[in-house]
Coordinates of C-alpha atoms in Angstrom, one line a residue:
Chain A
M945 CA -87.4 23.5 -38.6
S946 CA -84.5 22.8 -40.7
I947 CA -80.9 23.4 -39.2
V948 CA -80.2 25.8 -42.1
E949 CA -83.3 27.7 -41.2
E950 CA -82.3 27.7 -37.4
T951 CA -79.0 28.9 -38.1
R952 CA -80.2 31.6 -40.4
I953 CA -82.3 33.2 -37.8
A954 CA -79.6 32.8 -35.2
L955 CA -77.2 34.7 -37.4
L956 CA -80.0 37.5 -38.1
E957 CA -79.2 38.5 -34.4
M958 CA -76.2 40.2 -36.1
F959 CA -78.3 42.3 -38.2
P960 CA -81.1 43.9 -36.0
E961 CA -82.5 46.0 -39.0
F962 CA -83.3 42.9 -41.0
A963 CA -84.3 40.6 -38.1
A964 CA -87.2 42.7 -37.1
A965 CA -88.3 42.7 -40.8
D966 CA -87.7 39.0 -41.0
A967 CA -89.4 38.1 -37.9
A968 CA -92.4 40.1 -39.2
A969 CA -92.3 38.0 -42.4
R970 CA -91.9 34.7 -40.7
A971 CA -94.9 35.6 -38.5
A972 CA -97.1 36.4 -41.8
A973 CA -95.6 33.3 -43.4
D974 CA -96.8 31.3 -40.5
K975 CA -100.2 32.9 -40.6
I976 CA -100.3 32.0 -44.2
D977 CA -99.3 28.5 -43.2
D978 CA -102.0 28.4 -40.7
E979 CA -104.5 29.7 -42.9
M980 CA -103.6 27.2 -45.6
E981 CA -103.9 24.5 -42.9
T982 CA -107.3 25.7 -42.3
M983 CA -108.1 26.1 -45.8
I984 CA -106.7 22.5 -46.6
D985 CA -109.0 21.4 -43.6
E986 CA -111.9 23.0 -45.0
M987 CA -111.4 22.0 -48.4
D988 CA -110.2 18.6 -48.9
S989 CA -111.1 18.6 -52.6
I990 CA -108.7 21.2 -53.8
E991 CA -105.8 19.3 -52.3
P992 CA -103.5 19.3 -55.4
A993 CA -103.6 23.1 -55.7
T994 CA -102.7 23.9 -52.2
E995 CA -100.1 21.4 -52.0
G996 CA -98.1 23.2 -54.9
D997 CA -98.2 26.3 -52.6
A998 CA -97.5 24.8 -49.3
P999 CA -93.8 23.9 -50.0
A1000 CA -92.9 27.3 -51.3
G1001 CA -94.4 28.8 -48.2
G1002 CA -92.4 26.8 -46.0
D1003 CA -89.2 26.9 -47.9
D1004 CA -89.0 30.4 -48.3
E1005 CA -90.7 32.7 -45.8
V1006 CA -89.8 35.8 -47.5
E1007 CA -91.2 34.9 -50.8
A1008 CA -94.3 33.7 -49.2
A1009 CA -94.6 37.0 -47.4
E1010 CA -94.5 39.1 -50.3
P1011 CA -98.0 38.9 -51.8
A1012 CA -99.4 38.6 -48.5
E1013 CA -98.5 41.5 -46.1
A1014 CA -98.2 44.4 -48.5
A1015 CA -99.0 46.7 -45.7
T1016 CA -95.8 45.8 -43.8
E1017 CA -92.5 47.5 -45.0
P1018 CA -91.0 45.8 -48.2
V1019 CA -89.0 42.7 -46.9
P1020 CA -85.4 43.0 -47.5
E1021 CA -84.8 40.0 -49.4
P1022 CA -81.4 38.2 -48.4
E1023 CA -81.9 35.6 -50.9
E1024 CA -81.3 38.0 -53.9
P1025 CA -78.9 36.7 -56.5
E1026 CA -75.7 38.8 -56.5
E1027 CA -76.3 41.8 -58.4
E1028 CA -73.8 44.3 -60.2
G1029 CA -72.2 46.7 -57.4
P1030 CA -71.4 45.7 -53.8
R1031 CA -73.5 43.4 -52.0
E1032 CA -74.9 44.8 -48.6
N1033 CA -74.2 43.4 -45.3
G1034 CA -77.0 40.5 -44.6
V1035 CA -77.5 36.8 -44.5
M1036 CA -77.8 35.1 -47.7
L1037 CA -78.9 31.3 -48.6
T1038 CA -77.1 29.8 -51.2
D1039 CA -77.6 26.5 -53.1
H1040 CA -75.6 23.8 -51.7
A1041 CA -75.3 22.0 -54.8
A1042 CA -74.1 24.8 -56.8
R1043 CA -71.9 26.6 -54.5
G1044 CA -70.9 24.0 -51.5
T1045 CA -72.3 26.5 -48.8
D1046 CA -75.7 26.9 -47.2
I1047 CA -75.6 30.1 -45.7
D1048 CA -73.4 33.2 -46.6
V1049 CA -73.1 35.9 -44.6
L1050 CA -71.6 39.5 -45.2
C1051 CA -70.7 41.5 -42.1
A1052 CA -68.6 44.5 -40.9
P1053 CA -65.2 43.6 -39.7
D1054 CA -66.1 44.2 -36.1
Q1055 CA -68.7 41.8 -36.2
V1056 CA -67.0 38.6 -36.9
V1057 CA -66.3 37.8 -33.3
Q1058 CA -70.3 38.0 -32.6
A1059 CA -70.4 35.9 -35.6
A1060 CA -68.2 33.2 -34.0
R1061 CA -70.0 33.3 -30.9
I1062 CA -73.3 32.6 -32.4
M1063 CA -71.6 29.9 -34.4
D1064 CA -70.0 28.3 -31.2
E1065 CA -73.4 28.5 -29.5
S1066 CA -75.0 26.9 -32.5
G1067 CA -72.5 24.0 -32.0
F1068 CA -70.5 24.6 -35.3
F1069 CA -66.9 24.2 -35.8
L1070 CA -64.4 26.4 -37.4
E1071 CA -63.2 24.7 -40.9
A1072 CA -60.9 27.3 -42.3
I1073 CA -60.1 30.9 -42.4
T1074 CA -58.5 32.6 -45.3
G1075 CA -58.3 35.7 -47.1
V1076 CA -58.8 37.0 -50.7
D1077 CA -56.9 39.8 -52.1
W1078 CA -59.3 42.2 -54.3
I1079 CA -56.6 44.5 -55.5
K1080 CA -58.7 46.1 -58.0
D1081 CA -61.0 47.3 -55.2
D1082 CA -58.1 47.9 -52.7
K1083 CA -59.9 45.5 -50.3
L1084 CA -59.0 42.3 -48.7
E1085 CA -61.7 39.7 -48.0
V1086 CA -61.6 37.5 -44.9
I1087 CA -63.4 34.4 -45.1
Y1088 CA -64.5 32.1 -42.2
D1089 CA -66.1 28.8 -42.8
Y1090 CA -68.0 26.9 -40.3
N1091 CA -69.4 23.4 -40.4
Q1092 CA -71.3 21.2 -38.1
Y1093 CA -71.3 17.6 -37.2
G1094 CA -75.0 16.8 -37.8
Q1095 CA -76.5 14.6 -40.2
E1096 CA -77.9 17.6 -42.1
Q1097 CA -75.9 19.6 -44.4
C1098 CA -75.2 23.2 -43.0
R1099 CA -72.1 25.0 -44.2
V1100 CA -71.9 28.8 -43.1
V1101 CA -69.4 31.1 -44.8
V1102 CA -68.9 34.4 -42.9
R1103 CA -67.2 37.2 -44.8
T1104 CA -65.9 40.4 -44.5
L1105 CA -64.0 43.0 -46.3
I1106 CA -61.1 45.2 -44.9
P1107 CA -59.2 48.0 -46.3
R1108 CA -55.9 47.0 -47.9
S1109 CA -53.9 49.6 -46.6
E1110 CA -54.9 48.9 -43.1
P1111 CA -55.7 45.1 -42.8
E1112 CA -56.8 44.6 -39.1
I1113 CA -59.3 42.5 -37.7
P1114 CA -60.2 41.4 -34.3
T1115 CA -59.4 37.7 -33.4
I1116 CA -61.9 35.0 -32.7
S1117 CA -59.2 32.7 -31.3
D1118 CA -60.6 33.3 -27.8
V1119 CA -63.9 32.1 -28.9
M1120 CA -62.7 29.3 -31.2
P1121 CA -59.2 27.9 -30.4
S1122 CA -58.9 26.2 -33.5
A1123 CA -58.9 29.8 -35.3
N1124 CA -55.4 30.3 -33.5
W1125 CA -53.5 28.5 -36.2
H1126 CA -55.8 29.5 -39.1
E1127 CA -55.4 33.0 -38.1
R1128 CA -51.5 32.7 -38.0
E1129 CA -51.5 31.1 -41.5
T1130 CA -53.8 33.8 -43.0
H1131 CA -51.5 36.5 -41.3
D1132 CA -48.6 34.9 -43.0
F1133 CA -50.1 34.9 -46.6
Y1134 CA -52.0 38.2 -46.6
G1135 CA -50.6 40.3 -43.9
I1136 CA -53.7 40.6 -42.1
K1137 CA -53.2 41.7 -38.2
F1138 CA -55.8 39.8 -36.0
I1139 CA -56.1 42.2 -33.1
G1140 CA -55.8 40.5 -29.8
H1141 CA -54.2 37.3 -31.0
P1142 CA -51.9 35.7 -28.3
H1143 CA -49.1 34.6 -30.6
L1144 CA -49.3 36.1 -34.0
I1145 CA -45.7 34.8 -35.4
P1146 CA -45.1 33.3 -38.8
I1147 CA -46.5 29.6 -38.6
L1148 CA -45.8 28.2 -42.1
L1149 CA -43.4 30.9 -43.4
P1150 CA -39.9 31.1 -41.9
E1151 CA -39.7 32.8 -38.4
D1152 CA -38.2 35.8 -39.8
A1153 CA -40.7 36.3 -42.9
D1154 CA -41.8 39.9 -43.5
F1155 CA -43.4 39.0 -46.7
H1156 CA -46.9 38.0 -47.6
P1157 CA -46.9 35.8 -50.8
L1158 CA -50.5 35.7 -51.4
L1159 CA -50.9 39.3 -51.8
K1160 CA -51.6 39.9 -55.7
D1161 CA -48.6 42.6 -56.0
F1162 CA -46.1 40.3 -54.2
K1163 CA -42.9 39.9 -56.1
P1164 CA -40.6 36.9 -55.1
Chain B
M304 CA -33.6 36.1 -35.9
T305 CA -32.0 35.6 -32.4
V306 CA -34.0 34.9 -29.8
P307 CA -32.9 35.7 -26.2
I308 CA -32.5 32.7 -24.1
E309 CA -34.8 32.7 -21.1
C310 CA -33.4 31.5 -17.9
R311 CA -35.9 29.5 -16.2
Q312 CA -36.2 29.7 -12.5
D313 CA -38.0 26.2 -12.1
E314 CA -36.9 22.8 -12.9
T315 CA -38.3 22.7 -16.2
F316 CA -36.3 22.4 -19.3
V317 CA -36.8 22.7 -23.1
L318 CA -36.6 20.0 -25.3
N319 CA -36.8 20.3 -29.1
L320 CA -38.5 17.0 -30.5
G321 CA -37.6 17.2 -34.2
P322 CA -37.5 18.6 -36.9
Q323 CA -35.7 15.4 -37.7
H324 CA -37.0 12.7 -35.5
P325 CA -38.4 9.3 -36.2
A326 CA -41.7 9.7 -34.5
T327 CA -42.6 12.8 -36.2
H328 CA -42.7 11.1 -39.8
G329 CA -41.3 14.0 -41.7
V330 CA -40.2 17.5 -40.6
L331 CA -42.4 18.5 -37.7
R332 CA -40.8 20.1 -34.7
V333 CA -42.4 20.1 -31.3
K334 CA -40.8 22.5 -28.6
L335 CA -41.6 20.8 -25.3
T336 CA -41.1 22.2 -22.0
L337 CA -40.6 19.5 -19.8
D338 CA -40.7 19.0 -15.7
G339 CA -39.0 15.9 -15.7
E340 CA -40.8 13.4 -18.0
Y341 CA -44.0 15.3 -17.8
I342 CA -44.9 17.8 -20.5
V343 CA -45.6 21.2 -19.1
E344 CA -46.2 23.0 -22.4
A345 CA -45.9 21.9 -26.2
E346 CA -45.8 23.9 -29.1
P347 CA -45.7 22.5 -32.6
V348 CA -43.7 24.4 -35.0
L349 CA -44.6 23.9 -38.5
G350 CA -43.4 25.0 -42.0
Y351 CA -40.2 23.1 -42.6
I352 CA -41.5 21.8 -45.8
H353 CA -44.1 24.5 -46.8
R354 CA -44.2 24.8 -50.4
M355 CA -46.9 27.5 -50.9
H356 CA -49.2 25.4 -53.2
E357 CA -51.8 27.8 -52.9
K358 CA -49.7 30.6 -54.6
M359 CA -48.6 27.7 -57.1
A360 CA -52.4 27.5 -57.9
E361 CA -52.8 31.0 -58.8
D362 CA -50.4 31.3 -61.4
R363 CA -51.0 28.1 -63.4
N364 CA -54.1 27.0 -65.1
F365 CA -56.6 24.7 -63.4
A366 CA -55.4 21.5 -65.0
Q367 CA -51.9 22.1 -64.3
F368 CA -52.3 22.3 -60.7
M369 CA -53.6 18.7 -60.7
P370 CA -50.0 17.1 -60.1
N371 CA -49.5 19.5 -57.1
T372 CA -52.6 17.8 -55.2
A373 CA -50.7 14.5 -55.1
R374 CA -48.0 16.1 -53.6
M375 CA -49.5 17.2 -50.5
D376 CA -51.0 14.0 -48.7
Y377 CA -48.6 11.4 -50.2
L378 CA -50.5 8.7 -48.5
H379 CA -54.1 9.5 -49.7
A380 CA -53.1 11.4 -53.0
L381 CA -56.1 10.3 -54.8
A382 CA -58.6 11.8 -52.3
F383 CA -56.6 15.2 -52.9
N384 CA -57.1 14.7 -56.9
H385 CA -60.6 13.9 -55.9
G386 CA -61.2 16.9 -53.5
Y387 CA -59.6 19.2 -56.4
C388 CA -61.7 17.5 -59.2
L389 CA -64.8 18.3 -57.3
V390 CA -64.6 21.8 -56.7
V391 CA -63.6 22.6 -60.0
E392 CA -66.3 20.4 -61.6
R393 CA -68.7 22.3 -59.3
A394 CA -67.4 25.6 -60.6
A395 CA -67.5 24.6 -64.3
G396 CA -70.6 22.7 -63.9
I397 CA -68.7 19.4 -65.3
E398 CA -70.8 16.0 -65.4
V399 CA -69.0 12.9 -64.6
P400 CA -70.1 9.6 -66.4
E401 CA -71.0 7.0 -64.1
R402 CA -68.4 4.6 -64.7
A403 CA -66.0 7.1 -64.1
E404 CA -67.5 7.8 -60.7
Y405 CA -67.3 4.3 -59.8
I406 CA -63.5 4.0 -60.8
R407 CA -62.8 7.1 -58.6
V408 CA -64.4 5.4 -55.7
I409 CA -62.7 2.2 -56.2
T410 CA -59.3 3.6 -56.6
V411 CA -59.9 6.1 -53.6
E412 CA -61.1 3.4 -51.4
L413 CA -58.1 1.3 -52.5
N414 CA -55.6 4.2 -51.6
R415 CA -57.6 4.5 -48.3
L416 CA -56.9 1.3 -47.5
I417 CA -53.2 1.6 -48.1
S418 CA -52.9 4.7 -46.1
H419 CA -54.3 3.2 -43.1
I420 CA -52.3 0.2 -43.6
L421 CA -49.1 2.3 -43.8
W422 CA -50.3 4.4 -40.8
W423 CA -50.8 1.1 -38.8
A424 CA -47.2 0.0 -39.5
A425 CA -45.6 3.5 -38.9
F426 CA -47.7 3.8 -35.6
L427 CA -46.6 0.5 -34.4
L428 CA -43.1 1.4 -35.3
D429 CA -43.3 4.1 -33.0
L430 CA -44.5 2.3 -30.2
G431 CA -41.4 -0.3 -30.8
G432 CA -43.1 -2.9 -32.7
F433 CA -41.2 -3.9 -35.7
T434 CA -42.7 -6.8 -37.2
P435 CA -46.1 -5.4 -38.0
L436 CA -44.1 -3.1 -40.5
L437 CA -43.1 -6.1 -42.8
Y438 CA -46.7 -7.6 -43.1
A439 CA -48.1 -4.3 -43.7
F440 CA -45.7 -3.5 -46.4
D441 CA -46.4 -7.0 -47.9
D442 CA -50.1 -5.9 -48.2
R443 CA -49.5 -2.3 -49.3
E444 CA -47.1 -3.5 -52.0
Q445 CA -50.0 -5.4 -53.7
V446 CA -52.2 -2.4 -53.9
L447 CA -49.5 -0.3 -55.2
D448 CA -49.0 -2.7 -58.1
L449 CA -52.6 -2.6 -58.8
L450 CA -52.9 1.2 -58.8
E451 CA -49.6 1.4 -60.8
R452 CA -51.3 -0.7 -63.7
V453 CA -54.2 1.8 -63.8
T454 CA -52.7 5.3 -62.9
G455 CA -49.1 4.9 -64.1
S456 CA -47.4 5.9 -60.7
R457 CA -47.1 4.5 -57.2
L458 CA -47.4 7.4 -54.8
T459 CA -48.1 10.6 -56.2
Y460 CA -51.0 9.7 -58.4
C461 CA -52.1 12.3 -61.1
Y462 CA -55.1 10.2 -62.2
F463 CA -58.3 12.1 -62.3
R464 CA -59.4 14.6 -64.7
F465 CA -62.2 17.0 -64.8
G466 CA -65.0 15.2 -65.9
G467 CA -63.6 11.7 -65.5
V468 CA -60.4 9.5 -65.0
Y469 CA -57.3 9.2 -67.0
N470 CA -57.4 5.9 -67.9
D471 CA -60.1 3.1 -67.8
I472 CA -59.4 -0.2 -65.6
D473 CA -59.3 -3.5 -67.1
D474 CA -60.2 -7.1 -66.3
E475 CA -56.6 -7.6 -64.7
F476 CA -57.1 -4.8 -62.3
I477 CA -60.8 -6.0 -61.5
T478 CA -59.9 -9.8 -60.7
G479 CA -56.4 -8.5 -59.1
T480 CA -58.4 -6.3 -56.6
Y481 CA -61.1 -9.1 -55.8
A482 CA -58.0 -11.3 -54.9
F483 CA -56.1 -8.9 -52.8
I484 CA -59.4 -8.2 -50.8
K485 CA -59.8 -11.9 -50.3
R486 CA -56.2 -12.1 -49.0
L487 CA -56.7 -9.1 -46.8
R488 CA -59.6 -10.4 -45.2
S489 CA -58.0 -13.7 -44.6
R490 CA -55.1 -11.9 -42.9
M491 CA -56.9 -9.4 -40.9
P492 CA -58.0 -11.4 -38.0
T493 CA -54.7 -13.1 -37.9
Q494 CA -51.6 -10.9 -38.7
Y495 CA -53.6 -7.5 -37.8
H496 CA -55.9 -8.3 -34.8
A497 CA -54.5 -11.2 -33.2
L498 CA -50.9 -10.1 -33.4
V499 CA -51.2 -6.6 -32.5
T500 CA -55.0 -5.3 -31.4
G501 CA -55.1 -7.7 -28.7
N502 CA -51.4 -7.4 -27.5
I503 CA -51.3 -6.4 -23.9
I504 CA -48.8 -4.1 -24.3
L505 CA -50.4 -2.0 -27.2
Q506 CA -53.5 -2.0 -25.1
K507 CA -51.4 -0.6 -22.1
R508 CA -50.0 2.2 -24.2
L509 CA -53.1 3.3 -26.0
K510 CA -56.0 2.8 -23.6
G511 CA -56.8 5.8 -21.6
I512 CA -54.0 7.9 -23.2
G513 CA -54.5 11.0 -25.4
I514 CA -58.2 11.9 -24.4
I515 CA -59.8 14.3 -26.8
T516 CA -63.1 15.1 -25.7
E517 CA -66.0 15.7 -27.9
E518 CA -66.1 19.2 -27.0
Q519 CA -62.2 19.6 -27.8
S520 CA -62.9 17.8 -30.9
R521 CA -65.5 20.6 -31.9
R522 CA -63.5 23.6 -30.6
Y523 CA -60.4 22.6 -32.5
G524 CA -62.3 21.5 -35.9
C525 CA -61.2 18.0 -35.6
T526 CA -62.5 15.6 -38.3
G527 CA -62.0 11.9 -39.8
P528 CA -61.0 9.2 -37.5
V529 CA -59.8 11.7 -34.9
A530 CA -63.4 12.9 -34.5
R531 CA -65.0 9.5 -34.7
G532 CA -62.6 8.3 -32.1
S533 CA -64.1 10.9 -29.9
G534 CA -67.7 9.9 -30.4
I535 CA -68.8 12.0 -33.4
N536 CA -70.6 10.4 -36.2
Y537 CA -69.1 12.7 -38.9
D538 CA -67.9 11.2 -42.1
I539 CA -68.3 13.5 -45.2
R540 CA -69.0 10.6 -47.3
K541 CA -72.4 10.1 -45.3
N542 CA -73.1 13.8 -44.0
E543 CA -72.3 15.2 -47.2
P544 CA -72.5 12.8 -50.0
Y545 CA -70.6 13.3 -53.0
S546 CA -69.6 11.1 -56.0
V547 CA -71.5 7.8 -55.9
Y548 CA -71.1 7.2 -52.2
P549 CA -74.7 7.0 -51.4
E550 CA -75.2 4.2 -53.6
F551 CA -73.0 1.7 -51.5
D552 CA -73.9 0.3 -48.1
F553 CA -71.2 0.9 -45.6
D554 CA -71.0 2.0 -42.0
V555 CA -69.4 4.8 -40.0
P556 CA -67.2 3.3 -37.3
V557 CA -67.6 5.6 -34.1
Y558 CA -66.1 4.8 -30.8
H559 CA -66.7 6.6 -27.9
E560 CA -63.7 6.2 -25.7
C561 CA -61.8 9.3 -27.0
D562 CA -58.4 7.8 -26.5
S563 CA -55.8 6.6 -28.7
M564 CA -57.2 3.0 -28.7
A565 CA -60.5 4.5 -30.0
R566 CA -58.7 6.0 -32.9
Y567 CA -56.7 3.0 -33.6
M568 CA -60.0 0.7 -33.7
V569 CA -61.7 3.5 -35.8
R570 CA -59.1 3.1 -38.5
M571 CA -58.9 -1.0 -38.3
D572 CA -62.8 -0.9 -38.9
E573 CA -62.5 1.5 -41.5
M574 CA -60.5 -0.8 -43.4
E575 CA -63.1 -3.1 -43.2
Q576 CA -65.7 -0.5 -44.4
S577 CA -63.4 0.1 -47.6
M578 CA -63.3 -3.3 -48.6
R579 CA -67.0 -3.4 -48.6
I580 CA -67.1 -0.3 -50.7
I581 CA -64.8 -1.5 -53.1
E582 CA -66.4 -5.0 -53.6
Q583 CA -69.9 -3.4 -54.0
A584 CA -68.6 -1.1 -56.5
L585 CA -66.8 -3.8 -58.4
D586 CA -70.0 -5.9 -58.4
K587 CA -72.0 -3.0 -59.8
L588 CA -69.4 -1.4 -62.1
P589 CA -71.2 -0.1 -65.0
D590 CA -70.2 0.2 -68.7
G591 CA -69.8 3.4 -70.5
P592 CA -67.0 6.3 -71.2
V593 CA -64.8 7.2 -68.3
K594 CA -64.1 10.8 -69.3
A595 CA -66.7 13.5 -70.2
K596 CA -65.8 16.1 -72.9
V597 CA -64.2 18.8 -71.4
P598 CA -62.3 21.8 -72.8
K599 CA -58.7 21.9 -72.5
I600 CA -58.7 25.3 -71.0
L601 CA -61.3 25.9 -68.4
K602 CA -62.7 29.2 -67.6
P603 CA -65.6 28.8 -64.6
A604 CA -67.9 31.5 -64.2
E605 CA -67.1 34.0 -61.4
G606 CA -68.0 33.3 -57.9
D607 CA -66.6 31.1 -55.2
Y608 CA -67.0 27.4 -54.5
W609 CA -66.5 24.9 -51.7
A610 CA -66.3 21.1 -51.9
S611 CA -65.2 18.6 -49.1
V612 CA -64.2 15.1 -49.2
E613 CA -63.3 12.7 -46.7
T614 CA -59.6 11.6 -47.1
A615 CA -57.8 9.0 -44.7
R616 CA -57.1 12.1 -42.2
G617 CA -60.3 13.8 -42.6
N618 CA -62.4 16.6 -44.1
L619 CA -60.5 18.0 -46.8
G620 CA -61.8 21.3 -48.3
H621 CA -61.1 23.3 -51.2
R622 CA -62.5 26.8 -51.4
L623 CA -62.0 28.0 -55.2
V624 CA -62.7 31.6 -55.9
C625 CA -62.7 32.3 -59.7
D626 CA -62.9 35.6 -61.7
G627 CA -63.6 34.1 -65.0
K628 CA -60.0 33.7 -66.1
K629 CA -58.2 30.4 -67.0
N630 CA -56.4 30.1 -63.5
P631 CA -58.0 30.1 -60.2
Y632 CA -58.0 33.6 -58.5
K633 CA -57.5 31.7 -55.2
L634 CA -57.5 28.1 -53.9
K635 CA -57.7 27.5 -50.5
L636 CA -56.8 24.3 -49.2
R637 CA -58.3 23.2 -45.8
S638 CA -56.0 20.1 -44.9
P639 CA -57.6 17.6 -42.2
T640 CA -54.3 17.2 -40.1
F641 CA -53.6 20.9 -39.7
C642 CA -56.5 21.1 -37.8
N643 CA -56.2 17.8 -35.9
L644 CA -52.8 18.6 -34.9
S645 CA -53.9 22.0 -33.4
C646 CA -55.3 20.2 -30.6
F647 CA -52.1 18.7 -29.7
A648 CA -50.8 21.4 -27.5
E649 CA -53.9 21.3 -25.1
V650 CA -54.4 17.5 -25.0
S651 CA -50.7 16.7 -24.3
E652 CA -50.5 19.0 -21.4
G653 CA -49.4 16.9 -18.0
M654 CA -48.8 13.8 -20.4
L655 CA -45.6 11.7 -20.1
L656 CA -43.3 12.3 -23.1
A657 CA -43.5 8.7 -24.2
D658 CA -47.3 8.9 -23.9
A659 CA -47.5 12.2 -26.1
L660 CA -45.5 10.2 -28.7
A661 CA -48.1 7.5 -29.3
F662 CA -50.7 10.1 -28.9
M663 CA -49.0 12.0 -32.0
G664 CA -48.9 8.7 -33.8
S665 CA -52.5 8.2 -33.3
L666 CA -53.2 11.4 -35.0
D667 CA -51.9 10.3 -38.2
L668 CA -49.8 13.1 -39.3
V669 CA -48.7 13.7 -42.7
I670 CA -46.5 16.5 -42.6
P671 CA -46.7 17.8 -46.2
E672 CA -50.3 18.0 -46.1
I673 CA -50.1 20.0 -42.9
D674 CA -47.3 22.4 -44.4
R675 CA -48.8 22.5 -47.8

């Protein structure tokens, strides 16, 4: 199993409602794979045809599950491309060549600590924390980038949306010490309060700064 | 803001190292709580030359931000050029001609070489050795002249363009680079290793000092030579190949001692590898255009993009959020030294002050890049 797949399954722990369906889908996919293997064993003559299907089944278990188990509930497709309208919470695979990330997670603000814990246990390190001010939607987005030292690429981005009027989110600095400075920086630039942070004072801005320059309505 | 002075009951006292101190190579302040000569607590205080580059990115268009990138890490400016180009090219879907990619690699590696040379010189200056600085500047000057020929500047390069580079390299640059590498190779064993690396004073100052374990390195997100000195085989050029790096044969030096000497050796070995890459790139340099046709005003599609490059100090990441307009909606800069320095407080605990300075030097700090 590739590291991307392993990490995706680990992250699904955050979304029990998807995890059950995903496990079912994976079991189904495995079953198909097994069946295919037996089929390949049985019929060596039509190898080219089965070969064409096999990678699809191995790569994307959800897609593979669709035709097979129509009886099980319709599998929520985390890989769906972004549609119009808000995206639902969940785990999404992204194309590394196009986006630079492999897994994209959208979660509730109080789940970021759980996400950090899962990433920590999977041996990831924190690359950066930042915010984005979506002033039109009256929301602030907080983005956590995780990466790992392995030879295989797997960059995970965990994002969450918090209301602009009450920008508060739990700290992950007790899970990942590197978050300490990144959270202070994000607090400087966006005024996001990281609840439970041990030392939330300005890091890059002057020590008495009471402004947050990356908010879109900031006037110098 | 006034801070009440704390009266300490024990024998410890507070010492401010910097913001103007030769060992911090810029305006970094470290608030040290000392017990005699031992560090009880260290707190780096940043932001003395914070310029809010991320805000500047938001109110100018994509091309206009390019000169800013060189003003963060002035020692490896071309890598910052490269990182920013990569993320914008990824967002806008721009293909780079092959010759341009080769030129990028050659110039970035030359720049990495002189970044390490200058680090070496300044580091030894911290440790009290003045002579190596003069040798190092002699070598560095050669590369600055070479790069000045093609880029037009000596330090804060703005050489890369979206879809290529600004200027083609000429024969004089190529012969000059070959000559420089030959010269540096001949000087490496004597001026660099015999004079300094084997020196007993240097070894005693660095060996076993400033241990960053593999686990600490991960928890603090250390990358670059700091991680490789802690036994982690992690180099973006290999792990997440970009540009034409996969076409070259080079090694990633990894040392498992985790101390300052390991980080020193990683950088010395990396200089050798950079020379190998440059030679191969010059040998294989293809013909063709050096710049793709790219519209003057870029309007990448909505979405967010990440791109990482390996600078002399580690993993430089750019996160670009686009909203379909002609300037970035948001640009996040993940600077490597910011993360590498964050482990300083934990690692320097209980260290002698003089050792802490040697340890700080081995992290290779470039303050404008930390403060951005």
